[in-house]
XYZ file of N, CA and C in Angstrom:
519
model
N 12.182 -18.543 -2.703
C 12.296 -17.099 -2.799
C 11.768 -16.481 -1.505
N 12.479 -15.487 -0.999
C 12.044 -14.744 0.176
C 11.810 -13.309 -0.240
N 10.676 -12.749 0.149
C 10.329 -11.374 -0.169
C 10.646 -10.527 1.057
N 11.397 -9.435 0.877
C 11.748 -8.574 2.008
C 10.572 -7.670 2.308
N 10.063 -7.766 3.529
C 8.924 -6.958 3.933
C 9.166 -6.398 5.311
N 9.044 -5.134 5.455
C 9.288 -4.397 6.688
C 10.578 -4.881 7.312
N 10.571 -5.232 8.554
C 11.805 -5.616 9.229
C 11.919 -7.122 9.394
N 11.047 -7.876 8.753
C 11.130 -9.326 8.858
C 11.094 -9.928 7.465
N 11.661 -11.099 7.320
C 11.574 -11.811 6.056
C 10.334 -12.685 6.091
N 9.530 -12.583 5.056
C 8.307 -13.365 4.959
C 8.452 -14.272 3.753
N 8.337 -15.561 3.960
C 8.443 -16.481 2.839
C 7.095 -16.566 2.142
N 7.082 -16.850 0.839
C 5.831 -16.841 0.087
C 4.737 -17.730 0.658
N 5.085 -18.828 1.351
C 4.009 -19.683 1.886
C 3.211 -18.961 2.971
N 3.736 -17.848 3.487
C 2.991 -17.068 4.468
C 2.086 -16.041 3.784
N 2.310 -15.810 2.515
C 1.497 -14.859 1.761
C 0.332 -15.589 1.114
N -0.810 -14.924 1.051
C -1.896 -15.474 0.253
C -1.501 -15.283 -1.208
N -2.091 -16.027 -2.125
C -1.764 -15.808 -3.537
C -2.010 -14.359 -3.971
N -3.061 -13.732 -3.442
C -3.339 -12.339 -3.805
C -2.260 -11.392 -3.323
N -1.817 -11.549 -2.087
C -0.756 -10.688 -1.561
C 0.574 -10.947 -2.266
N 0.833 -12.201 -2.587
C 2.076 -12.525 -3.297
C 2.097 -11.833 -4.664
N 0.989 -11.902 -5.386
C 0.908 -11.252 -6.708
C 0.984 -9.732 -6.559
N 0.320 -9.190 -5.551
C 0.349 -7.747 -5.309
C 1.795 -7.293 -5.093
N 2.523 -7.985 -4.227
C 3.918 -7.626 -3.944
C 4.792 -7.774 -5.184
N 4.577 -8.837 -5.948
C 5.365 -9.071 -7.163
C 5.220 -7.903 -8.142
N 3.988 -7.478 -8.397
C 3.765 -6.377 -9.339
C 4.195 -5.039 -8.750
N 3.955 -4.831 -7.458
C 4.357 -3.572 -6.822
C 5.865 -3.387 -6.924
N 6.608 -4.438 -6.676
C 8.073 -4.370 -6.726
C 8.554 -3.961 -8.118
N 7.871 -4.405 -9.156
C 8.280 -4.079 -10.528
C 8.075 -2.606 -10.872
N 7.215 -1.916 -10.133
C 6.908 -0.506 -10.416
C 7.200 0.387 -9.219
N 8.313 0.104 -8.523
C 8.770 0.957 -7.412
C 7.738 1.087 -6.299
N 6.907 0.083 -6.138
C 5.862 0.049 -5.100
C 4.855 1.194 -5.237
N 4.684 1.676 -6.452
C 3.662 2.701 -6.697
C 2.323 2.032 -6.932
N 1.284 2.617 -6.367
C -0.070 2.095 -6.528
C -1.039 3.253 -6.698
N -2.148 2.969 -7.322
C -3.252 3.922 -7.378
C -4.166 3.581 -6.213
N -4.472 4.595 -5.409
C -5.357 4.393 -4.258
C -6.679 5.090 -4.529
N -7.768 4.378 -4.281
C -9.105 4.933 -4.476
C -9.821 4.943 -3.132
N -10.270 6.146 -2.747
C -11.135 6.305 -1.582
C -12.422 6.938 -2.095
N -13.385 7.119 -1.228
C -14.653 7.727 -1.633
C -14.815 9.092 -0.984
N -15.166 10.077 -1.821
C -15.511 11.401 -1.316
C -16.876 11.346 -0.645
N -17.213 12.412 0.064
C -18.488 12.489 0.777
C -19.677 12.250 -0.152
N -19.580 12.730 -1.409
C -20.684 12.574 -2.357
C -20.681 11.207 -3.047
N -19.727 10.332 -2.675
C -19.663 8.993 -3.260
C -18.747 8.882 -4.462
N -18.305 10.013 -4.990
C -17.405 9.969 -6.139
C -16.026 9.483 -5.701
N -15.269 8.883 -6.634
C -13.949 8.381 -6.249
C -12.932 9.509 -6.091
N -12.070 9.356 -5.115
C -10.910 10.232 -4.949
C -9.722 9.329 -5.239
N -8.896 9.707 -6.206
C -7.829 8.845 -6.692
C -6.486 9.540 -6.506
N -5.505 8.787 -6.022
C -4.157 9.330 -5.888
C -3.145 8.210 -6.061
N -1.903 8.596 -6.296
C -0.815 7.634 -6.416
C -0.051 7.638 -5.102
N 0.233 6.445 -4.574
C 0.921 6.297 -3.291
C 2.017 5.246 -3.417
N 2.946 5.261 -2.482
C 3.901 4.168 -2.319
C 3.326 3.232 -1.278
N 3.424 1.937 -1.514
C 2.852 0.979 -0.569
C 3.753 -0.236 -0.445
N 3.486 -1.012 0.577
C 4.207 -2.256 0.792
C 3.390 -3.154 1.693
N 3.895 -4.335 1.935
C 3.202 -5.290 2.802
C 3.969 -5.372 4.107
N 3.254 -5.196 5.205
C 3.861 -5.235 6.540
C 3.029 -6.138 7.444
N 3.611 -6.500 8.568
C 2.882 -7.246 9.587
C 2.314 -6.251 10.587
N 1.018 -6.334 10.822
C 0.354 -5.489 11.815
C 0.777 -5.984 13.199
N 1.409 -5.104 13.968
C 1.912 -5.508 15.287
C 0.794 -5.826 16.273
N -0.413 -5.363 16.009
C -1.542 -5.637 16.910
C -2.167 -6.997 16.594
N -2.491 -7.238 15.313
C -3.164 -8.492 14.945
C -2.192 -9.598 14.554
N -0.965 -9.225 14.176
C -0.009 -10.209 13.684
C -0.256 -10.626 12.248
N -1.235 -9.999 11.602
C -1.598 -10.358 10.232
C -0.923 -9.419 9.233
N -0.762 -9.925 8.001
C -0.186 -9.109 6.934
C -1.206 -8.093 6.451
N -0.719 -6.888 6.185
C -1.548 -5.789 5.691
C -0.833 -5.105 4.540
N -1.605 -4.574 3.607
C -1.055 -3.676 2.594
C -1.071 -2.305 3.248
N 0.062 -1.621 3.199
C 0.181 -0.397 3.979
C 0.800 0.733 3.183
N 0.458 1.940 3.589
C 1.032 3.162 3.029
C 0.941 4.227 4.093
N 1.603 5.347 3.857
C 1.556 6.462 4.792
C 0.857 7.618 4.094
N -0.192 8.146 4.728
C -0.982 9.237 4.133
C -0.671 10.546 4.842
N -0.586 11.601 4.055
C -0.399 12.926 4.645
C -1.752 13.594 4.815
N -1.766 14.685 5.572
C -3.021 15.430 5.779
C -3.636 15.771 4.423
N -4.949 15.710 4.368
C -5.635 16.062 3.130
C -6.876 15.234 2.922
N -7.403 15.351 1.715
C -8.665 14.699 1.391
C -8.600 13.188 1.552
N -7.510 12.566 1.094
C -7.395 11.113 1.183
C -7.536 10.652 2.632
N -6.796 11.284 3.535
C -6.857 10.896 4.949
C -8.225 11.221 5.547
N -8.800 12.370 5.177
C -10.155 12.706 5.641
C -11.160 11.662 5.180
N -11.071 11.274 3.898
C -11.984 10.250 3.370
C -11.831 8.932 4.123
N -10.595 8.540 4.397
C -10.365 7.278 5.099
C -10.888 7.319 6.527
N -10.825 8.473 7.163
C -11.364 8.594 8.523
C -12.897 8.475 8.507
N -13.535 9.062 7.494
C -15.002 9.058 7.423
C -15.557 7.778 6.813
N -14.847 7.204 5.868
C -15.266 5.975 5.187
C -14.035 5.071 5.117
N -13.791 4.275 6.158
C -12.541 3.523 6.276
C -12.454 2.272 5.403
N -12.517 2.491 4.108
C -12.341 1.418 3.129
C -11.614 2.018 1.931
N -10.751 1.217 1.319
C -9.983 1.722 0.177
C -9.677 0.573 -0.771
N -9.280 0.956 -1.979
C -8.788 0.015 -2.975
C -7.426 0.509 -3.432
N -6.478 -0.406 -3.547
C -5.162 -0.110 -4.101
C -4.976 -0.961 -5.348
N -4.438 -0.367 -6.410
C -4.200 -1.072 -7.668
C -2.732 -0.907 -8.035
N -2.051 -2.025 -8.312
C -0.690 -1.979 -8.848
C -0.697 -2.633 -10.217
N 0.230 -2.195 -11.065
C 0.322 -2.761 -12.403
C 1.770 -2.780 -12.850
N 2.051 -3.686 -13.754
C 3.343 -3.761 -14.432
C 3.029 -4.253 -15.836
N 3.270 -3.403 -16.832
C 2.863 -3.751 -18.193
C 1.351 -3.899 -18.228
N 0.890 -5.011 -18.811
C -0.551 -5.253 -18.889
C -1.084 -5.982 -17.659
N -0.212 -6.438 -16.784
C -0.636 -7.187 -15.607
C -1.031 -6.215 -14.495
N -2.096 -6.516 -13.774
C -2.542 -5.662 -12.672
C -3.274 -6.501 -11.637
N -3.327 -5.956 -10.427
C -4.116 -6.557 -9.360
C -4.579 -5.438 -8.434
N -5.803 -5.575 -7.947
C -6.326 -4.612 -6.971
C -6.658 -5.360 -5.691
N -6.559 -4.634 -4.596
C -6.949 -5.182 -3.294
C -7.845 -4.149 -2.624
N -8.958 -4.611 -2.079
C -9.913 -3.745 -1.399
C -10.095 -4.257 0.021
N -10.242 -3.320 0.947
C -10.490 -3.734 2.313
C -10.652 -2.568 3.261
N -11.027 -2.911 4.474
C -11.158 -1.923 5.540
C -9.774 -1.441 5.944
N -9.701 -0.188 6.348
C -8.416 0.380 6.740
C -8.413 0.777 8.216
N -7.219 0.739 8.771
C -6.963 1.243 10.113
C -5.935 2.351 9.973
N -6.204 3.482 10.586
C -5.284 4.617 10.562
C -4.578 4.675 11.911
N -3.272 4.778 11.875
C -2.490 4.910 13.106
C -2.056 6.364 13.197
N -2.730 7.108 14.058
C -2.495 8.540 14.202
C -1.554 8.775 15.378
N -0.445 9.494 15.148
C 0.492 9.705 16.254
C -0.145 10.460 17.424
N -1.134 11.281 17.156
C -1.802 12.043 18.219
C -2.653 11.141 19.109
N -3.046 9.972 18.589
C -3.897 9.057 19.344
C -3.131 7.898 19.961
N -1.856 7.811 19.687
C -1.040 6.713 20.196
C -0.534 7.032 21.593
N -0.710 6.100 22.509
C -0.173 6.273 23.861
C 1.348 6.261 23.831
N 1.905 5.402 22.998
C 3.351 5.307 22.850
C 3.695 5.606 21.405
N 4.595 6.527 21.197
C 4.999 6.865 19.840
C 5.804 5.776 19.173
N 6.213 4.751 19.931
C 7.059 3.717 19.330
C 6.301 2.890 18.290
N 5.017 2.600 18.521
C 4.254 1.841 17.516
C 4.152 2.645 16.237
N 3.841 3.934 16.358
C 3.759 4.804 15.189
C 5.095 4.820 14.451
N 6.173 5.082 15.183
C 7.504 5.174 14.572
C 7.872 3.857 13.889
N 7.702 2.746 14.591
C 8.075 1.449 14.035
C 7.249 1.116 12.799
N 5.971 1.433 12.833
C 5.100 1.144 11.696
C 5.428 2.040 10.504
N 5.630 3.324 10.732
C 5.986 4.240 9.641
C 7.285 3.792 8.982
N 8.256 3.392 9.788
C 9.532 2.912 9.246
C 9.351 1.603 8.480
N 8.552 0.687 9.026
C 8.324 -0.601 8.360
C 7.672 -0.387 6.995
N 6.692 0.509 6.917
C 6.028 0.793 5.644
C 7.014 1.411 4.664
N 7.803 2.361 5.146
C 8.816 3.020 4.313
C 9.754 1.979 3.701
N 10.256 1.058 4.511
C 11.176 0.030 4.015
C 10.464 -0.975 3.107
N 9.235 -1.356 3.452
C 8.477 -2.312 2.630
C 8.175 -1.735 1.252
N 8.075 -0.408 1.170
C 7.813 0.248 -0.117
C 9.111 0.589 -0.837
N 10.221 0.037 -0.362
C 11.497 0.219 -1.050
C 12.295 1.434 -0.613
N 11.854 2.122 0.428
C 12.535 3.340 0.860
C 13.827 3.085 1.611
N 14.765 4.014 1.441
C 16.036 3.991 2.154
C 16.294 5.413 2.635
N 16.678 5.569 3.889
C 16.949 6.903 4.444
C 18.207 6.813 5.297
N 19.093 7.783 5.156
C 20.349 7.781 5.920
C 20.136 8.053 7.406
N 19.113 8.833 7.732
C 18.900 9.235 9.127
C 17.430 9.047 9.479
N 17.107 7.908 10.070
C 15.710 7.600 10.375
C 15.130 8.507 11.453
N 15.962 9.098 12.284
C 15.461 10.062 13.277
C 14.884 11.283 12.561
N 15.552 11.735 11.515
C 15.049 12.858 10.710
C 13.758 12.443 10.017
N 13.736 11.241 9.449
C 12.539 10.715 8.802
C 11.362 10.724 9.780
N 11.594 10.228 11.004
C 10.539 10.192 12.024
C 10.000 11.595 12.302
N 10.895 12.548 12.469
C 10.499 13.930 12.786
C 9.662 14.532 11.663
N 10.051 14.283 10.415
C 9.308 14.823 9.266
C 7.914 14.198 9.206
N 7.813 12.901 9.449
C 6.508 12.226 9.417
C 5.557 12.864 10.436
N 6.052 13.114 11.638
C 5.211 13.699 12.683
C 4.894 15.157 12.359
N 5.902 15.922 11.935
C 5.706 17.341 11.600
C 4.671 17.521 10.496
N 4.694 16.635 9.501
C 3.761 16.734 8.376
C 2.424 16.061 8.652
N 2.257 15.486 9.830
C 0.988 14.858 10.182
C 0.677 13.619 9.381
N 1.693 12.897 8.952
C 1.466 11.678 8.170
C 1.041 10.535 9.078
N 0.166 9.701 8.563
C -0.377 8.588 9.349
C -0.227 7.273 8.590
N 0.340 6.255 9.230
C 0.325 4.929 8.621
C -1.121 4.452 8.423
N -1.369 3.839 7.275
C -2.683 3.296 6.946
C -2.493 1.817 6.625
N -3.223 0.965 7.336
C -3.149 -0.477 7.132
C -4.446 -0.959 6.495
N -4.332 -1.580 5.335
C -5.500 -2.103 4.633
C -5.554 -3.615 4.859
N -6.679 -4.085 5.393
C -6.891 -5.523 5.588
C -7.387 -6.107 4.268
N -6.605 -6.962 3.616
C -7.017 -7.498 2.309
C -8.284 -8.336 2.431
N -9.349 -7.883 1.772
C -10.623 -8.602 1.813
C -11.029 -9.125 0.441
N -10.619 -8.407 -0.612
C -11.014 -8.814 -1.970
C -9.920 -8.420 -2.948
N -9.546 -9.359 -3.815
C -8.584 -9.102 -4.874
C -9.290 -9.225 -6.216
N -8.876 -8.402 -7.168
C -9.321 -8.518 -8.557
C -8.076 -8.417 -9.418
N -8.031 -9.200 -10.483
C -6.852 -9.184 -11.348
C -7.192 -9.738 -12.717
N -6.262 -9.537 -13.635
C -6.351 -10.240 -14.902
C -5.398 -11.422 -14.813
N -5.647 -12.472 -15.568
C -4.750 -13.616 -15.493
C -3.384 -13.268 -16.083
N -2.296 -13.774 -15.487
C -0.968 -13.512 -16.058
C -0.922 -13.929 -17.519
N -0.298 -13.095 -18.347
C -0.167 -13.406 -19.767
C -1.443 -13.194 -20.558
N -2.430 -12.508 -19.992
C -3.686 -12.281 -20.709
C -3.413 -11.560 -22.025
N -4.123 -11.958 -23.039
C -3.979 -11.323 -24.352
C -4.683 -9.972 -24.357
N -4.051 -8.985 -24.937
C -4.633 -7.652 -25.021
C -4.616 -7.208 -26.468
N -5.669 -6.506 -26.872
C -5.745 -6.036 -28.238
C -5.849 -4.526 -28.262
N -5.184 -3.934 -29.249
C -5.304 -2.499 -29.459
C -6.664 -2.218 -30.082
N -7.000 -0.939 -30.205
C -8.297 -0.570 -30.758
C -8.475 -1.045 -32.186
N -7.375 -1.308 -32.902
C -7.504 -1.812 -34.270
C -7.682 -3.321 -34.337
N -7.759 -3.985 -33.157
C -8.007 -5.417 -33.102
C -6.751 -6.259 -33.154
N -5.580 -5.629 -33.300
C -4.332 -6.386 -33.350
C -3.817 -6.598 -31.926
N -3.158 -7.755 -31.750
C -2.609 -8.066 -30.427
C -1.484 -7.097 -30.098
N -1.462 -6.612 -28.851
C -0.434 -5.678 -28.399
C 0.836 -6.395 -28.028
N 1.961 -5.694 -28.166
C 3.241 -6.197 -27.649
C 3.182 -6.097 -26.143
N 3.643 -7.119 -25.452
C 3.653 -7.072 -23.986
C 5.054 -7.029 -23.466
């Protein structure tokens, strides 16, 4: 099996078991994930994002990636560059936590890395656009920034784990 990621095909032997499971579950739910960052007071800031797995052009390593727009999430990531992403499908779930790198178009010497990365994340998260030049312009106009999460820790439940409703009966999965 080959998993389509950004602009290159990555075979599962190149994925860690955690990244492989993350991609498997993300694909089942349109690459939607819950992202948790920390507010200044330490409380969680939670949002839903589209994400995918891409190759970081600087390190050559696989990263879980998403594009963040201006706002609290991006501010939190700039001040406390660590995040957790959680994907689920049915009762199965996996989270990945790690340090993040923000690619800001205002800080890039060449806009090509920003453009290529934003497009790679868009495609890795299942996106399709008829006119990528328009997509690029909107990303810059809205101040969106690619965010690359370096996978450091995974948490999950075992596949096929038994779940019980509050009445103690096993749930349909």
